[in-house]
Amino acid sequence: MINASEPGGLILELQSATHATLHALAGRLAGLDLNASEINVLANLADGLSRSIGELASATATKPSTLTSILDRLVRKGHVTRELDPADRRSFRVSLTADGRRAADASREAMGDLEAAALATIAAADIAGFRAVASALTELAR
Amino acid sequence: MINASEPGGLILELQSATHATLHALAGRLAGLDLNASEINVLANLADGLSRSIGELASATATKPSTLTSILDRLVRKGHVTRELDPADRRSFRVSLTADGRRAADASREAMGDLEAAALATIAAADIAGFRAVASALTELAR
DNA sequence: TATTGTTATACTCTATAACTATA
DNA sequence: TATAGTTATAGAGTATAACAATA
């Protein structure tokens, strides 16, 4: 058991929580044939807006070179399209297909269910605190 | 930018924070020639107690088969020892060497510094809230 | 028979650098 | 010349199953 009060304990707890949620998510979405990276990309596209590779890379904290293969698979599975941006023909716009929209909605829903289950007994103020700390940690590496 | 209020947003924010802190940590510990997994194992051993492979696996949320190669490297680098447990000769006790103790302390210190920097402007109540939510998410997948 | 950990295999992520096409 | 993204390459994490040794 991690003692989060010790120096560094908060970060260890953060990593444990991420591992646990990724694992739980993969289980709940097993029927969709999606891995964690694919789920992450789809969830980021779930608002229906298109994104460039660079935008997706910073949203998912991956490199463009990593996204290449993830997007190749998502295109092959019919979940997203990758189309040349007419306004800047060096870059692409990545968008959900109708199928991808369903998978993205299912991903967000599974994440939402997981959150609801985990947060059932947690006070709203604590959730706000979680967001404040997670944001602060995220901003660090920018 | 992630909207953590939407369903699933909290989990996306959690993943971003983990990526960001791992990246920042790797940078601060670049001189130690340790990667994220190795740091995680050392930080878990930082209390000076020995652990079996199975205990380490659940503490770090990795599989024993993944730990094999991580521990091989840590042994080769002289940071840990892996000795047969006399009480149960199927299993090992993993312990820090003197060198490993220094690396583990440096890892926890770097994590502590990172936390201190990120949390400088965060209220204690918010930090408590973060811990409550992270614990709840971690417990989910157990 | 069940459990601990290693080994083998196949797939994926990660980082970096070289490269192409476009700006 | 600089930027967006792909390709190539090498090292590492992941899951699973088969395996040896021990319980």
Short mmCIF file of C-alpha atoms (C1' of nucleotides) in Angstrom, two decimals:
data_model
loop_
_atom_site.label_atom_id
_atom_site.label_comp_id
_atom_site.label_asym_id
_atom_site.label_seq_id
_atom_site.Cartn_x
_atom_site.Cartn_y
_atom_site.Cartn_z
CA MET A 1 0.00 0.00 0.00
CA ILE A 2 1.30 3.39 -0.97
CA ASN A 3 1.60 6.10 1.63
CA ALA A 4 0.74 9.19 -0.37
CA SER A 5 1.95 11.45 2.42
CA GLU A 6 5.58 10.60 1.77
CA PRO A 7 7.52 12.60 -0.78
CA GLY A 8 6.63 11.26 -4.18
CA GLY A 9 3.69 9.31 -2.86
CA LEU A 10 1.20 11.40 -4.74
CA ILE A 11 2.85 10.60 -8.05
CA LEU A 12 2.98 6.87 -7.28
CA GLU A 13 -0.71 6.99 -6.43
CA LEU A 14 -1.37 8.83 -9.70
CA GLN A 15 0.38 6.10 -11.66
CA SER A 16 -1.48 3.33 -9.86
CA ALA A 17 -4.79 4.98 -10.57
CA THR A 18 -3.95 5.31 -14.25
CA HIS A 19 -2.91 1.67 -14.56
CA ALA A 20 -6.02 0.51 -12.73
CA THR A 21 -8.40 2.57 -14.84
CA LEU A 22 -6.75 1.57 -18.10
CA HIS A 23 -7.06 -2.05 -17.12
CA ALA A 24 -10.68 -1.70 -16.08
CA LEU A 25 -11.49 0.20 -19.26
CA ALA A 26 -9.90 -2.39 -21.51
CA GLY A 27 -12.04 -5.02 -19.83
CA ARG A 28 -15.27 -3.10 -20.28
CA LEU A 29 -14.54 -2.34 -23.92
CA ALA A 30 -13.19 -5.78 -24.79
CA GLY A 31 -15.96 -6.30 -27.31
CA LEU A 32 -14.87 -3.29 -29.36
CA ASP A 33 -11.41 -4.61 -30.31
CA LEU A 34 -9.70 -1.39 -29.19
CA ASN A 35 -6.55 -0.96 -27.14
CA ALA A 36 -5.83 1.85 -24.68
CA SER A 37 -4.23 4.18 -27.24
CA GLU A 38 -7.06 3.74 -29.69
CA ILE A 39 -9.63 4.40 -26.97
CA ASN A 40 -7.73 7.51 -25.95
CA VAL A 41 -7.71 8.88 -29.50
CA LEU A 42 -11.39 8.10 -30.06
CA ALA A 43 -12.36 9.66 -26.74
CA ASN A 44 -10.51 12.81 -27.71
CA LEU A 45 -12.41 12.97 -31.00
CA ALA A 46 -15.74 12.27 -29.34
CA ASP A 47 -16.87 15.90 -29.59
CA GLY A 48 -17.21 15.40 -33.35
CA LEU A 49 -14.61 18.02 -34.33
CA SER A 50 -11.74 17.14 -36.64
CA ARG A 51 -8.15 17.49 -35.48
CA SER A 52 -4.72 17.62 -37.05
CA ILE A 53 -2.12 14.99 -36.15
CA GLY A 54 -0.27 17.58 -34.11
CA GLU A 55 -3.38 18.54 -32.16
CA LEU A 56 -4.13 14.88 -31.45
CA ALA A 57 -0.52 14.31 -30.44
CA SER A 58 -0.61 16.98 -27.78
CA ALA A 59 -4.10 16.00 -26.59
CA THR A 60 -3.04 12.39 -26.11
CA ALA A 61 0.53 13.11 -25.01
CA THR A 62 1.97 10.94 -27.78
CA LYS A 63 4.38 11.75 -30.61
CA PRO A 64 3.16 12.19 -34.18
CA SER A 65 5.28 9.19 -35.13
CA THR A 66 3.42 7.06 -32.57
CA LEU A 67 0.08 8.32 -33.83
CA THR A 68 0.86 7.22 -37.36
CA SER A 69 0.39 3.54 -36.55
CA ILE A 70 -2.50 4.11 -34.15
CA LEU A 71 -4.33 6.08 -36.84
CA ASP A 72 -3.43 3.49 -39.47
CA ARG A 73 -5.27 0.89 -37.38
CA LEU A 74 -8.24 3.16 -36.65
CA VAL A 75 -8.55 3.94 -40.38
CA ARG A 76 -8.29 0.25 -41.24
CA LYS A 77 -11.00 -0.56 -38.69
CA GLY A 78 -13.19 2.13 -40.23
CA HIS A 79 -13.36 4.38 -37.16
CA VAL A 80 -11.64 7.50 -38.47
CA THR A 81 -10.70 9.19 -41.73
CA ARG A 82 -7.45 11.01 -42.41
CA GLU A 83 -7.87 13.63 -45.13
CA LEU A 84 -5.50 16.26 -46.49
CA ASP A 85 -6.24 19.71 -45.12
CA PRO A 86 -7.02 21.86 -48.18
CA ALA A 87 -5.89 24.93 -46.27
CA ASP A 88 -2.43 23.48 -45.51
CA ARG A 89 -1.58 20.50 -47.63
CA ARG A 90 1.25 19.41 -45.33
CA SER A 91 -1.27 18.38 -42.69
CA PHE A 92 -4.29 16.14 -42.21
CA ARG A 93 -7.69 16.47 -40.63
CA VAL A 94 -8.65 13.39 -38.61
CA SER A 95 -12.39 12.83 -38.13
CA LEU A 96 -14.68 10.13 -36.80
CA THR A 97 -16.72 8.04 -39.21
CA ALA A 98 -20.26 7.03 -38.20
CA ASP A 99 -18.78 3.79 -36.87
CA GLY A 100 -16.06 5.69 -35.09
CA ARG A 101 -18.63 7.94 -33.52
CA ARG A 102 -20.35 4.91 -32.01
CA ALA A 103 -17.04 3.54 -30.70
CA ALA A 104 -16.08 6.96 -29.34
CA ASP A 105 -19.42 7.33 -27.59
CA ALA A 106 -19.04 3.86 -26.11
CA SER A 107 -15.55 4.76 -24.89
CA ARG A 108 -16.68 7.97 -23.22
CA GLU A 109 -19.64 6.15 -21.77
CA ALA A 110 -17.43 3.41 -20.33
CA MET A 111 -15.14 6.05 -18.86
CA GLY A 112 -18.17 7.85 -17.46
CA ASP A 113 -19.51 4.65 -15.91
CA LEU A 114 -16.15 3.92 -14.38
CA GLU A 115 -15.97 7.41 -12.93
CA ALA A 116 -19.49 7.23 -11.61
CA ALA A 117 -18.74 3.93 -9.89
CA ALA A 118 -15.50 5.22 -8.40
CA LEU A 119 -16.91 8.56 -7.34
CA ALA A 120 -20.18 7.34 -5.93
CA THR A 121 -19.05 7.93 -2.37
CA ILE A 122 -16.77 10.90 -3.03
CA ALA A 123 -17.73 14.47 -2.19
CA ALA A 124 -17.99 17.01 -5.00
CA ALA A 125 -15.34 19.14 -3.31
CA ASP A 126 -12.90 16.24 -3.41
CA ILE A 127 -13.55 15.78 -7.11
CA ALA A 128 -12.83 19.46 -7.67
CA GLY A 129 -9.62 18.98 -5.71
CA PHE A 130 -8.65 16.07 -7.90
CA ARG A 131 -9.11 18.20 -10.99
CA ALA A 132 -7.06 21.02 -9.54
CA VAL A 133 -4.14 18.73 -8.72
CA ALA A 134 -4.30 16.79 -11.99
CA SER A 135 -4.29 20.07 -13.93
CA ALA A 136 -1.35 21.38 -11.96
CA LEU A 137 0.65 18.22 -12.62
CA THR A 138 -0.28 18.29 -16.29
CA GLU A 139 0.77 21.91 -16.72
CA LEU A 140 4.20 21.15 -15.27
CA ALA A 141 5.50 19.41 -18.36
CA ARG A 142 4.27 21.89 -20.92
CA MET B 1 -7.90 21.15 -23.73
CA ILE B 2 -9.86 18.49 -21.93
CA ASN B 3 -13.16 19.31 -20.36
CA ALA B 4 -13.10 17.19 -17.23
CA SER B 5 -16.78 17.84 -16.62
CA GLU B 6 -17.85 15.65 -19.50
CA PRO B 7 -18.33 11.94 -18.94
CA GLY B 8 -14.92 10.34 -19.02
CA GLY B 9 -13.15 13.66 -18.77
CA LEU B 10 -11.74 12.88 -15.37
CA ILE B 11 -10.05 9.76 -16.70
CA LEU B 12 -8.59 11.60 -19.68
CA GLU B 13 -7.25 14.23 -17.31
CA LEU B 14 -5.77 11.48 -15.13
CA GLN B 15 -3.95 10.01 -18.11
CA SER B 16 -2.62 13.38 -19.20
CA ALA B 17 -1.29 14.08 -15.75
CA THR B 18 0.46 10.71 -15.64
CA HIS B 19 2.08 11.23 -19.02
CA ALA B 20 3.20 14.71 -18.07
CA THR B 21 4.70 13.70 -14.73
CA LEU B 22 6.47 10.67 -16.20
CA HIS B 23 7.99 12.88 -18.84
CA ALA B 24 9.06 15.53 -16.33
CA LEU B 25 10.50 12.89 -14.01
CA ALA B 26 12.52 11.25 -16.75
CA GLY B 27 14.03 14.64 -17.50
CA ARG B 28 14.98 15.36 -13.91
CA LEU B 29 16.52 11.94 -13.41
CA ALA B 30 18.27 11.80 -16.77
CA GLY B 31 21.63 11.62 -15.05
CA LEU B 32 20.74 8.37 -13.28
CA ASP B 33 20.23 6.28 -16.43
CA LEU B 34 16.85 5.01 -15.27
CA ASN B 35 13.61 4.75 -17.22
CA ALA B 36 10.10 5.19 -15.88
CA SER B 37 9.60 1.53 -14.92
CA GLU B 38 12.90 1.33 -13.15
CA ILE B 39 12.17 4.52 -11.23
CA ASN B 40 8.78 3.13 -10.26
CA VAL B 41 10.29 -0.08 -8.90
CA LEU B 42 13.03 1.74 -7.00
CA ALA B 43 10.55 4.22 -5.52
CA ASN B 44 8.44 1.32 -4.29
CA LEU B 45 11.46 -0.23 -2.60
CA ALA B 46 12.55 3.08 -1.08
CA ASP B 47 11.32 2.14 2.39
CA GLY B 48 14.18 -0.37 2.61
CA LEU B 49 11.97 -3.46 2.95
CA SER B 50 12.39 -6.43 0.62
CA ARG B 51 9.56 -7.60 -1.61
CA SER B 52 8.67 -10.67 -3.63
CA ILE B 53 8.17 -10.41 -7.38
CA GLY B 54 4.44 -10.78 -6.88
CA GLU B 55 4.32 -8.00 -4.31
CA LEU B 56 6.30 -5.72 -6.60
CA ALA B 57 4.06 -6.64 -9.50
CA SER B 58 0.94 -5.56 -7.69
CA ALA B 59 2.57 -2.45 -6.23
CA THR B 60 3.70 -1.30 -9.66
CA ALA B 61 0.69 -2.64 -11.57
CA THR B 62 2.89 -4.69 -13.89
CA LYS B 63 2.96 -8.41 -14.63
CA PRO B 64 5.65 -10.65 -13.15
CA SER B 65 6.78 -11.40 -16.71
CA THR B 66 7.32 -7.67 -17.30
CA LEU B 67 9.21 -7.32 -14.04
CA THR B 68 11.66 -10.03 -15.04
CA SER B 69 13.42 -7.79 -17.56
CA ILE B 70 13.12 -4.63 -15.45
CA LEU B 71 14.73 -6.43 -12.50
CA ASP B 72 17.37 -7.97 -14.78
CA ARG B 73 18.44 -4.44 -15.70
CA LEU B 74 18.30 -3.15 -12.12
CA VAL B 75 20.42 -6.10 -10.97
CA ARG B 76 22.88 -5.54 -13.80
CA LYS B 77 23.13 -1.85 -12.86
CA GLY B 78 23.79 -2.85 -9.26
CA HIS B 79 20.67 -1.25 -7.77
CA VAL B 80 18.87 -4.32 -6.44
CA THR B 81 19.52 -7.92 -5.48
CA ARG B 82 17.20 -10.85 -6.20
CA GLU B 83 17.71 -13.66 -3.70
CA LEU B 84 15.87 -16.93 -3.17
CA ASP B 85 13.46 -16.76 -0.25
CA PRO B 86 14.61 -19.48 2.18
CA ALA B 87 11.08 -19.74 3.53
CA ASP B 88 9.58 -20.44 0.09
CA ARG B 89 12.10 -21.44 -2.49
CA ARG B 90 9.73 -20.79 -5.38
CA SER B 91 10.00 -17.07 -4.76
CA PHE B 92 12.57 -14.28 -4.49
CA ARG B 93 13.16 -11.38 -2.16
CA VAL B 94 14.10 -8.19 -4.02
CA SER B 95 16.08 -5.62 -2.01
CA LEU B 96 17.95 -2.38 -2.63
CA THR B 97 21.73 -2.36 -2.61
CA ALA B 98 23.52 0.66 -1.14
CA ASP B 99 23.71 2.09 -4.65
CA GLY B 100 20.05 1.30 -5.21
CA ARG B 101 19.17 3.05 -2.00
CA ARG B 102 20.80 6.22 -3.28
CA ALA B 103 18.97 5.95 -6.61
CA ALA B 104 15.68 5.22 -4.84
CA ASP B 105 16.13 8.22 -2.55
CA ALA B 106 16.93 10.41 -5.55
CA SER B 107 13.80 9.14 -7.30
CA ARG B 108 11.54 9.84 -4.35
CA GLU B 109 13.19 13.22 -3.93
CA ALA B 110 12.62 14.11 -7.59
CA MET B 111 8.99 13.04 -7.27
CA GLY B 112 8.71 15.10 -4.11
CA ASP B 113 10.20 18.16 -5.81
CA LEU B 114 7.84 17.76 -8.72
CA GLU B 115 4.88 17.51 -6.38
CA ALA B 116 6.00 20.50 -4.37
CA ALA B 117 6.32 22.57 -7.55
CA ALA B 118 2.94 21.49 -8.86
CA LEU B 119 1.14 21.86 -5.56
CA ALA B 120 2.67 25.16 -4.49
CA THR B 121 -0.54 27.03 -5.19
CA ILE B 122 -2.97 24.23 -4.35
CA ALA B 123 -4.97 24.11 -1.14
CA ALA B 124 -4.42 21.23 1.27
CA ALA B 125 -8.09 20.29 0.98
CA ASP B 126 -7.72 19.91 -2.79
CA ILE B 127 -4.74 17.62 -2.30
CA ALA B 128 -6.78 15.50 0.08
CA GLY B 129 -9.50 15.38 -2.57
CA PHE B 130 -7.00 14.24 -5.16
CA ARG B 131 -5.92 11.39 -2.91
CA ALA B 132 -9.50 10.36 -2.26
CA VAL B 133 -10.33 10.19 -5.97
CA ALA B 134 -7.07 8.50 -6.97
CA SER B 135 -7.61 5.85 -4.29
CA ALA B 136 -11.17 5.25 -5.39
CA LEU B 137 -10.08 4.78 -9.01
CA THR B 138 -7.25 2.49 -7.96
CA GLU B 139 -9.50 0.30 -5.84
CA LEU B 140 -11.87 -0.22 -8.76
CA ALA B 141 -9.67 -2.64 -10.62
CA ARG B 142 -8.68 -4.78 -7.66
"C1'" DT C 1 -2.47 -30.00 -7.90
"C1'" DA C 2 -1.58 -25.18 -7.15
"C1'" DT C 3 1.70 -21.42 -7.03
"C1'" DT C 4 6.11 -18.53 -8.08
"C1'" DG C 5 8.59 -16.82 -11.33
"C1'" DT C 6 10.99 -17.32 -16.00
"C1'" DT C 7 10.91 -17.97 -20.89
"C1'" DA C 8 8.97 -17.48 -25.50
"C1'" DT C 9 6.17 -15.05 -28.72
"C1'" DA C 10 3.78 -11.48 -30.85
"C1'" DC C 11 2.11 -6.88 -30.76
"C1'" DT C 12 2.34 -2.16 -29.29
"C1'" DC C 13 4.48 2.18 -27.44
"C1'" DT C 14 8.42 5.29 -27.27
"C1'" DA C 15 12.19 8.15 -28.86
"C1'" DT C 16 15.08 9.72 -32.36
"C1'" DA C 17 16.56 10.86 -36.78
"C1'" DA C 18 16.18 10.91 -41.73
"C1'" DC C 19 13.09 11.98 -45.27
"C1'" DT C 20 9.11 13.97 -48.31
"C1'" DA C 21 6.01 17.38 -49.37
"C1'" DT C 22 4.45 21.78 -48.59
"C1'" DA C 23 4.74 26.45 -46.71
"C1'" DT D 1 14.36 27.63 -44.28
"C1'" DA D 2 10.77 25.91 -41.35
"C1'" DT D 3 6.89 22.88 -40.49
"C1'" DA D 4 3.59 18.56 -40.79
"C1'" DG D 5 3.65 14.13 -40.96
"C1'" DT D 6 5.68 9.52 -42.38
"C1'" DT D 7 9.18 6.06 -42.37
"C1'" DA D 8 12.92 3.43 -40.31
"C1'" DT D 9 15.10 1.58 -36.41
"C1'" DA D 10 16.03 0.06 -31.85
"C1'" DG D 11 14.66 -0.49 -27.07
"C1'" DA D 12 11.03 -1.31 -23.89
"C1'" DG D 13 6.14 -2.47 -21.99
"C1'" DT D 14 2.13 -5.72 -22.45
"C1'" DA D 15 -0.50 -10.01 -22.54
"C1'" DT D 16 -0.67 -14.77 -22.92
"C1'" DA D 17 0.70 -19.34 -22.62
"C1'" DA D 18 4.04 -22.94 -21.80
"C1'" DC D 19 7.38 -24.35 -18.59
"C1'" DA D 20 10.47 -25.57 -14.33
"C1'" DA D 21 10.82 -25.76 -9.57
"C1'" DT D 22 8.68 -25.89 -5.35
"C1'" DA D 23 4.77 -26.19 -2.21
#
